[in-house]
Short mmCIF file of C-alpha atoms in Angstrom, two decimals:
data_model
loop_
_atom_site.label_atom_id
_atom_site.label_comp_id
_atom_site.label_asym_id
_atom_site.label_seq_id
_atom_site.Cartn_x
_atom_site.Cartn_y
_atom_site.Cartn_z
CA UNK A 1 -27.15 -21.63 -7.70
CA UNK A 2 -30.14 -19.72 -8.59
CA UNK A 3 -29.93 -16.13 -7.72
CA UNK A 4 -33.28 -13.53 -7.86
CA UNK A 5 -32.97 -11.67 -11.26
CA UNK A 6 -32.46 -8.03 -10.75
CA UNK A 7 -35.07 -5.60 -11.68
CA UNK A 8 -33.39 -4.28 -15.25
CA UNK A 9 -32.88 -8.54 -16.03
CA UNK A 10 -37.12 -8.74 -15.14
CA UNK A 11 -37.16 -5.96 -17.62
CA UNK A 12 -35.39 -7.29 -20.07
CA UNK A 13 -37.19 -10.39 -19.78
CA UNK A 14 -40.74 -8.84 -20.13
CA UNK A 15 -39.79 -6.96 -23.05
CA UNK A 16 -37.96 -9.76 -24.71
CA UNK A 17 -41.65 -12.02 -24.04
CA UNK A 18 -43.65 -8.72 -25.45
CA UNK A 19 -40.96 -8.94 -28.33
CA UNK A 20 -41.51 -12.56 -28.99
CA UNK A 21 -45.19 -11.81 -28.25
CA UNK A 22 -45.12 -14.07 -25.67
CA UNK A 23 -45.11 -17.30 -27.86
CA UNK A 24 -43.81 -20.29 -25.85
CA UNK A 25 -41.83 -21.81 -28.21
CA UNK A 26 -39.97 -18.70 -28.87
CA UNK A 27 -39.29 -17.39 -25.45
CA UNK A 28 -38.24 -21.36 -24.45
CA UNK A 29 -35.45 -21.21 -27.70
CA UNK A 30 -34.56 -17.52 -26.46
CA UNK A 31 -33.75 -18.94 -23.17
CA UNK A 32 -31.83 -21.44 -24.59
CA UNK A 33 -30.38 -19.70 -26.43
CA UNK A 34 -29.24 -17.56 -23.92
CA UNK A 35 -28.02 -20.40 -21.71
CA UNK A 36 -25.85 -21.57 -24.41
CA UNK A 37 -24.22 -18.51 -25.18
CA UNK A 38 -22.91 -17.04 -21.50
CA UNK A 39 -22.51 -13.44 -21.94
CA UNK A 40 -25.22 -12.69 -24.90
CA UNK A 41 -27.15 -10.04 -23.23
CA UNK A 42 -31.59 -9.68 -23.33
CA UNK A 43 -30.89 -6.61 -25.16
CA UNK A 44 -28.69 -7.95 -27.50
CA UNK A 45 -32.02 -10.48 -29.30
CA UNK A 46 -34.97 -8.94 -29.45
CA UNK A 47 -37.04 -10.23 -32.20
CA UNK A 48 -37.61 -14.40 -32.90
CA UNK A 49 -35.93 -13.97 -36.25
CA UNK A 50 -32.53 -13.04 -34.62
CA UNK A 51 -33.02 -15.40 -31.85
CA UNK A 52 -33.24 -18.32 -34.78
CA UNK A 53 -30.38 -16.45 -36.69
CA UNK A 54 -28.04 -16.73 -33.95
CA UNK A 55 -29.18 -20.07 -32.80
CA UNK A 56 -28.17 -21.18 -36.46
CA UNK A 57 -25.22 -19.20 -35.85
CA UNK A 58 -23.97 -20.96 -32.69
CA UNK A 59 -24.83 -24.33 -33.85
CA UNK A 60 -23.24 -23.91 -37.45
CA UNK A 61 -20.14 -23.27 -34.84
CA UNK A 62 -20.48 -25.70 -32.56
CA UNK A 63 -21.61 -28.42 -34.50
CA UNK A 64 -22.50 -27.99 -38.90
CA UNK A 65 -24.16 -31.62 -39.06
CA UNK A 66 -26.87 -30.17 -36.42
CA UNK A 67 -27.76 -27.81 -38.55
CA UNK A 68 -27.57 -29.98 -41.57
CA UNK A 69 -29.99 -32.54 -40.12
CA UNK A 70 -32.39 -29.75 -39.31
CA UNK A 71 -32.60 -28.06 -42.40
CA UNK A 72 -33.36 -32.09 -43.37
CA UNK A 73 -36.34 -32.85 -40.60
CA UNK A 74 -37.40 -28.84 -41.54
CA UNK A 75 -39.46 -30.68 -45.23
CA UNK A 76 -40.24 -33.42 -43.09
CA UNK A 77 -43.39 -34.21 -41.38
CA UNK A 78 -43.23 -32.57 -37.74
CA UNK A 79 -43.63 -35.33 -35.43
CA UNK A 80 -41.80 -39.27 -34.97
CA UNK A 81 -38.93 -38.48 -37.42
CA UNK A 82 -36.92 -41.50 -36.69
CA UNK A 83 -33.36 -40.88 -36.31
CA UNK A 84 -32.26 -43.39 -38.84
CA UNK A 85 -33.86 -41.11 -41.80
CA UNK A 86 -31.61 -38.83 -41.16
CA UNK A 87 -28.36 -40.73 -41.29
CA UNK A 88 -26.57 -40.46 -44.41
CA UNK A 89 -25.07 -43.33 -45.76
CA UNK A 90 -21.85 -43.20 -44.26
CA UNK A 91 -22.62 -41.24 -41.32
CA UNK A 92 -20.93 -42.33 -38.12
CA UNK A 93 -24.01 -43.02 -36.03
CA UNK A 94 -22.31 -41.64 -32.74
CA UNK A 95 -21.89 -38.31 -34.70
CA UNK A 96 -26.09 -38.02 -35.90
CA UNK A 97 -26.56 -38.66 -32.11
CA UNK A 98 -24.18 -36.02 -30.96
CA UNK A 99 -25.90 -34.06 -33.80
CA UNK A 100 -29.47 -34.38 -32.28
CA UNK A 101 -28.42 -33.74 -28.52
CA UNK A 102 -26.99 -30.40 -29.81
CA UNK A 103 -30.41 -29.65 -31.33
CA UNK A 104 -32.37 -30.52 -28.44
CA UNK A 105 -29.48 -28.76 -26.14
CA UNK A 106 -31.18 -25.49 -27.91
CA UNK A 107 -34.59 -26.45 -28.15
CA UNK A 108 -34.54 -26.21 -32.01
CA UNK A 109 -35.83 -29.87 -31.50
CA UNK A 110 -37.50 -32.74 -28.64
CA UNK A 111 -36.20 -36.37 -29.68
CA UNK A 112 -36.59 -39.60 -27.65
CA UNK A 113 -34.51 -42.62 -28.36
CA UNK A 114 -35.46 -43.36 -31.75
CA UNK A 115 -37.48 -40.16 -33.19
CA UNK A 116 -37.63 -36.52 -32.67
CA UNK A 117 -40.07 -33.65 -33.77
CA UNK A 118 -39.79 -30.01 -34.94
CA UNK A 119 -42.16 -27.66 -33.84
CA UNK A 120 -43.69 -26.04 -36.96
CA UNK A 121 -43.39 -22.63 -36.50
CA UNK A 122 -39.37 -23.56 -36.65
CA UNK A 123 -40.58 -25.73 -40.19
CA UNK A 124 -42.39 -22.59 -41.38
CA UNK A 125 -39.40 -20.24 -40.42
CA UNK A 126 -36.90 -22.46 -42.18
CA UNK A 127 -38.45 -22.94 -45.42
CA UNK A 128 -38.75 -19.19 -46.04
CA UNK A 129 -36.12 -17.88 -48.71
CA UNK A 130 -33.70 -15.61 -47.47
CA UNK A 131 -34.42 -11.92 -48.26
CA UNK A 132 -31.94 -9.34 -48.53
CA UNK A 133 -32.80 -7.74 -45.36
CA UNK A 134 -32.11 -10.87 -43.52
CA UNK A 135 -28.81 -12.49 -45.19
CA UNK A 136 -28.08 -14.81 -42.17
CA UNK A 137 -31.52 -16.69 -42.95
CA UNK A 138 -31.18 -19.80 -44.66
CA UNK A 139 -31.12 -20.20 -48.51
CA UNK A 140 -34.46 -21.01 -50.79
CA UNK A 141 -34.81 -24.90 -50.24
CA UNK A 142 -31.64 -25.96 -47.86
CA UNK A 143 -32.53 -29.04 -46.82
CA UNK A 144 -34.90 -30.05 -49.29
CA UNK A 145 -32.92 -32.21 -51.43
CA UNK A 146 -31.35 -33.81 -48.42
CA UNK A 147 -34.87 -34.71 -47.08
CA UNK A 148 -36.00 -36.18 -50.51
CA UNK A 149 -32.89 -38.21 -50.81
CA UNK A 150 -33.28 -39.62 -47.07
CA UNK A 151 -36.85 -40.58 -47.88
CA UNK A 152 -35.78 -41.69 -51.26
CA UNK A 153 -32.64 -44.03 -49.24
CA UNK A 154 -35.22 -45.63 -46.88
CA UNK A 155 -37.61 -46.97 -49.98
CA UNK A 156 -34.44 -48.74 -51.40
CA UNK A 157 -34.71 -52.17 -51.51
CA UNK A 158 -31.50 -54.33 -50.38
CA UNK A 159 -30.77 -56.95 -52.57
CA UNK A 160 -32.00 -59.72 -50.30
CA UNK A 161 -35.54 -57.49 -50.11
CA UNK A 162 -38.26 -58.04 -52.82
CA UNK A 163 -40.12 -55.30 -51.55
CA UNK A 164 -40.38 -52.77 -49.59
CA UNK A 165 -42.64 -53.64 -46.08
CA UNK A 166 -45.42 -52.77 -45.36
CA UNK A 167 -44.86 -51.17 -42.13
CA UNK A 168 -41.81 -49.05 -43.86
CA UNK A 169 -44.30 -47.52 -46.36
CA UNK A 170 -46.41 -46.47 -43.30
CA UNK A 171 -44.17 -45.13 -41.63
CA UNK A 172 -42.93 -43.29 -44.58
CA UNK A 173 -46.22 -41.53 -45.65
CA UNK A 174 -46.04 -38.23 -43.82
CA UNK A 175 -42.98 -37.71 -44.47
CA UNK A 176 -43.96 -38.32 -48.10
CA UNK A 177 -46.98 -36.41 -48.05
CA UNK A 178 -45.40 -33.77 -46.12
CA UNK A 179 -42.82 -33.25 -49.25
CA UNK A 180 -45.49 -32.89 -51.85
CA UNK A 181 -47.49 -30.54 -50.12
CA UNK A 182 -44.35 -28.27 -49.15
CA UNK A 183 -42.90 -28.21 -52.92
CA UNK A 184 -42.08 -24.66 -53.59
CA UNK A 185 -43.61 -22.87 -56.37
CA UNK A 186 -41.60 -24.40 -59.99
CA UNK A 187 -39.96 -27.41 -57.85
CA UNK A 188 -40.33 -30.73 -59.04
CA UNK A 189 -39.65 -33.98 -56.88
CA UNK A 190 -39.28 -36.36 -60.16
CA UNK A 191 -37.68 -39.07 -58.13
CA UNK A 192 -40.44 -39.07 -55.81
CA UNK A 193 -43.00 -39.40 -58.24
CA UNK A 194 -43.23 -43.64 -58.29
CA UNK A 195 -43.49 -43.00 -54.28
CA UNK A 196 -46.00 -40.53 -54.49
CA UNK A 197 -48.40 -42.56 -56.88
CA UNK A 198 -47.55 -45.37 -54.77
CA UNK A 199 -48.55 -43.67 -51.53
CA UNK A 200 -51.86 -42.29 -52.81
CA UNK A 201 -52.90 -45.79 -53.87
CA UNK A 202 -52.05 -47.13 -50.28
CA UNK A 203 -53.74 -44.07 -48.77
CA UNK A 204 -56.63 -44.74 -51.20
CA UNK A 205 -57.32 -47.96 -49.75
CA UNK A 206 -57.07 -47.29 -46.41
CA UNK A 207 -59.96 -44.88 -46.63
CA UNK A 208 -57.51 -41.75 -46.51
CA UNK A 209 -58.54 -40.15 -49.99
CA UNK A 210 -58.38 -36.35 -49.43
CA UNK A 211 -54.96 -37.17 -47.78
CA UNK A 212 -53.81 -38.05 -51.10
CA UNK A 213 -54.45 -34.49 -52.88
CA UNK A 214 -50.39 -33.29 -52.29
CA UNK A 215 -49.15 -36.34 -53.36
CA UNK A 216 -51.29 -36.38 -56.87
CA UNK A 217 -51.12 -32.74 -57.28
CA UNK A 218 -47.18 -33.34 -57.57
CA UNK A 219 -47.31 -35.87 -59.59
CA UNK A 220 -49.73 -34.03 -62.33
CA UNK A 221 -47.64 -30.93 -62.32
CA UNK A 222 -44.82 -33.46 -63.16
CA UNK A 223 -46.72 -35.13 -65.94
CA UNK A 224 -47.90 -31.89 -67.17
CA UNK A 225 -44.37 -31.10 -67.33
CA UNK A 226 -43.00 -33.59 -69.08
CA UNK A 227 -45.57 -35.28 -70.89
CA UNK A 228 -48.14 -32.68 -71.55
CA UNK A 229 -51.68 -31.69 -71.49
CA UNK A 230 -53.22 -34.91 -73.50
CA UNK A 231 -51.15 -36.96 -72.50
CA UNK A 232 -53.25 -40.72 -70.83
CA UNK A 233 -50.80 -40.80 -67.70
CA UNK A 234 -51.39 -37.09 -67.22
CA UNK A 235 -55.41 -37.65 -68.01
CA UNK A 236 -55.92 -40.45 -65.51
CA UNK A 237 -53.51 -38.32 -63.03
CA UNK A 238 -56.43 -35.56 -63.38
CA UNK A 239 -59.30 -37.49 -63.07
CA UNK A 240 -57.99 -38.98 -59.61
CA UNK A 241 -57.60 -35.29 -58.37
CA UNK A 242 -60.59 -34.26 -58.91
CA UNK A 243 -62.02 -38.12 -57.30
CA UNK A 244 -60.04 -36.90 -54.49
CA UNK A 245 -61.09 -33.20 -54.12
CA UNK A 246 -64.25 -34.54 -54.68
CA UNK A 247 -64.25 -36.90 -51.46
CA UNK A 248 -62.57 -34.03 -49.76
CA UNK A 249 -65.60 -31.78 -50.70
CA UNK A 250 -68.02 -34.33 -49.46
CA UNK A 251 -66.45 -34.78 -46.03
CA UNK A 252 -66.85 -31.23 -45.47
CA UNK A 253 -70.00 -30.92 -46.10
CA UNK A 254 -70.73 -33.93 -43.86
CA UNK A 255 -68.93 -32.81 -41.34
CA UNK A 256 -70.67 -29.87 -41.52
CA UNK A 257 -74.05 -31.42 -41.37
CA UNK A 258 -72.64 -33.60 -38.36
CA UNK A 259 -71.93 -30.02 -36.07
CA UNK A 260 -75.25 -28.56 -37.13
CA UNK A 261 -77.40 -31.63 -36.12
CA UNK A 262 -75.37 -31.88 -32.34
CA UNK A 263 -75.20 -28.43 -31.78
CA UNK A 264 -78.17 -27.36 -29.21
CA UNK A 265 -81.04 -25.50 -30.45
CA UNK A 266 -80.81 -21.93 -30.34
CA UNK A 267 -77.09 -21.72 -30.26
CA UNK A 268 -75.37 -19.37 -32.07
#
C-alpha cells in the first residue's frame, strides 16, 4: 500500500536526485535498486558509481549469469540485442531468460521478447577499467571477449549453410561496428578481422561509407601489426581509410552547406 514518504525520506530523496544530478536513468536504477534491496537506506548510496557497484553487487548474488550477459551486451551495440547472441553454446535457454528478467528487474536493462537494449551511459560506465579507488568496478575489458565470441558464434556457418544470410549479416553490423570502434587502446580483435573487412564492403555498397571507418581502422592496426608498414594488404587497407574519411569529410561539409542554405536570413 502506498504510504506518504516522511519529510527526512523527501530529503533523502532530493539529495540522492542532486547527487545523481538528477539524471533519469540514474535515479530510475537507484530506485530499483532500492526496491530490490529492502532495508538499504537513501543515505547509505549517494553517488551513481555506488549505486552501479552495489547493483553489480546484488546481482553477482542473486544471479552471476546476469551479470555475465551484461558485461557481454556492455561492447555491444545499445539497442535490439537479440537474446539469442547472448546464449552460449550450451546455455539452458530458461536460465539466459531468467538472466535477462533479473536485469530488467533492476533496470540495468529494457528487453522485449526477442531483444533488449542498454542504455549507454551503463555501456560507458562498464567499459571503464577499474581504478584503485574503486576496486568493486569491473575489470579492464570484462565482457569483451565474451561479446566477440557471441558475434563470432552467430557468423558460423552450420554445415548444411553455404553462407551466411543476408539478413544475419545485417543484423550483425552494429554489433560489429560497435566492437571496432570500442577496441581499447593496444587490443586487437584478430578473429574479427574477415568480419570486419566483410562488413565494410557490405556497408560500402549500401551507401554507408563513413560507417565503415571503425571497422577498417581495426583492421589496419591489425595489418600494421602483423604484416607491417609496406605491406599490399596493409596498403590497400590505408587507401580505403582515407576513401572513407574522405566521404565522411564531404558529407560534412554538405551537410553543412544544407543548414546554411535553410536557415532564415538574418539568423544567428
Amino acid at each position: 500500500m502506498f504510504t506518504t514518504p516522511t519529510a527526512r525520506q523527501q530529503a533523502d530523496a532530493h539529495a540522492l536526485a542532486t547527487d545523481l544530478g538528477h539524471l533519469p536513468l540514474a535515479i530510475k536504477q537507484g530506485g530499483a535498486y532500492l526496491a530490490q534491496s529492502r532495508g538499504i537506506s537513501l543515505d547509505a548510496e549517494r553517488t551513481i558509481a555506488r549505486i552501479w557497484t552495489a547493483t553489480l553487487r546484488a546481482l553477482e548474488q542473486a544471479n552471476p549469469l546476469a551479470v555475465q550477459l551484461l558485461h557481454t551486451a556492455t561492447w555491444l551495440a545499445p539497442d535490439d540485442i537479440p537474446h539469442t547472441l547472448l546464449t552460449p553454446p550450451g546455455t539452458v535457454t530458461d536460465d539466459i531468460a531468467e538472466a535477462i528478467g533479473a536485469l530488467a528487474a533492476y533496470s540495468m536493462i529494457t528487453t522485449t521478447e526477442s531483444t533488449l537494449s542498454i542504455h549507454r551511459l551503463v555501456q560507458t560506465v562498464l567499459r571503464t577499467p577499474r581504478t584503485s579507488d574503486n576496486p568493486q568496478w569491473p575489470r579492464p575489458l570484462q565482457g569483451r571477449d565474451s561479446a566477440e565470441q557471441a558475434v563470432l558464434h552467430s557468423l558460423a556457418l552450420p554445415p548444411s549453410q553455404e553462407s551466411t544470410a543476408e539478413s544475419q549479416w545485417d543484423a550483425l553490423i552494429p554489433h560489429l561496428v560497435t566492437l571496432a570502434a570500442t577496441a581499447p587502446p593496444g587490443h586487437r580483435d584478430a578473429p574479427l578481422i574477415d568480419a570486419y573487412n566483410t562488413t565494410a564492403n557490405r556497408l560500402h555498397h549500401q551507401g554507408h561509407t563513413a560507417r565503415t571507418i571503425p571497422l577498417l581502422e581495426a583492421v589496419l592496426a591489425q595489418w600494421e601489426q602483423v604484416l607491417g608498414d609496406t605491406h599490399p594488404d596493409t596498403l590497400n587497407s590505408r587507401n580505403n581509410l582515407a576513401a572513407a574519411r574522405a566521404v565522411r569529410q564531404r558529407n560534412t561539409a554538405a551537410s553543412a552547406t544544407e543548414y546554411d542554405r535553410q536557415r532564415p536570413s538574418g539568423a544567428e
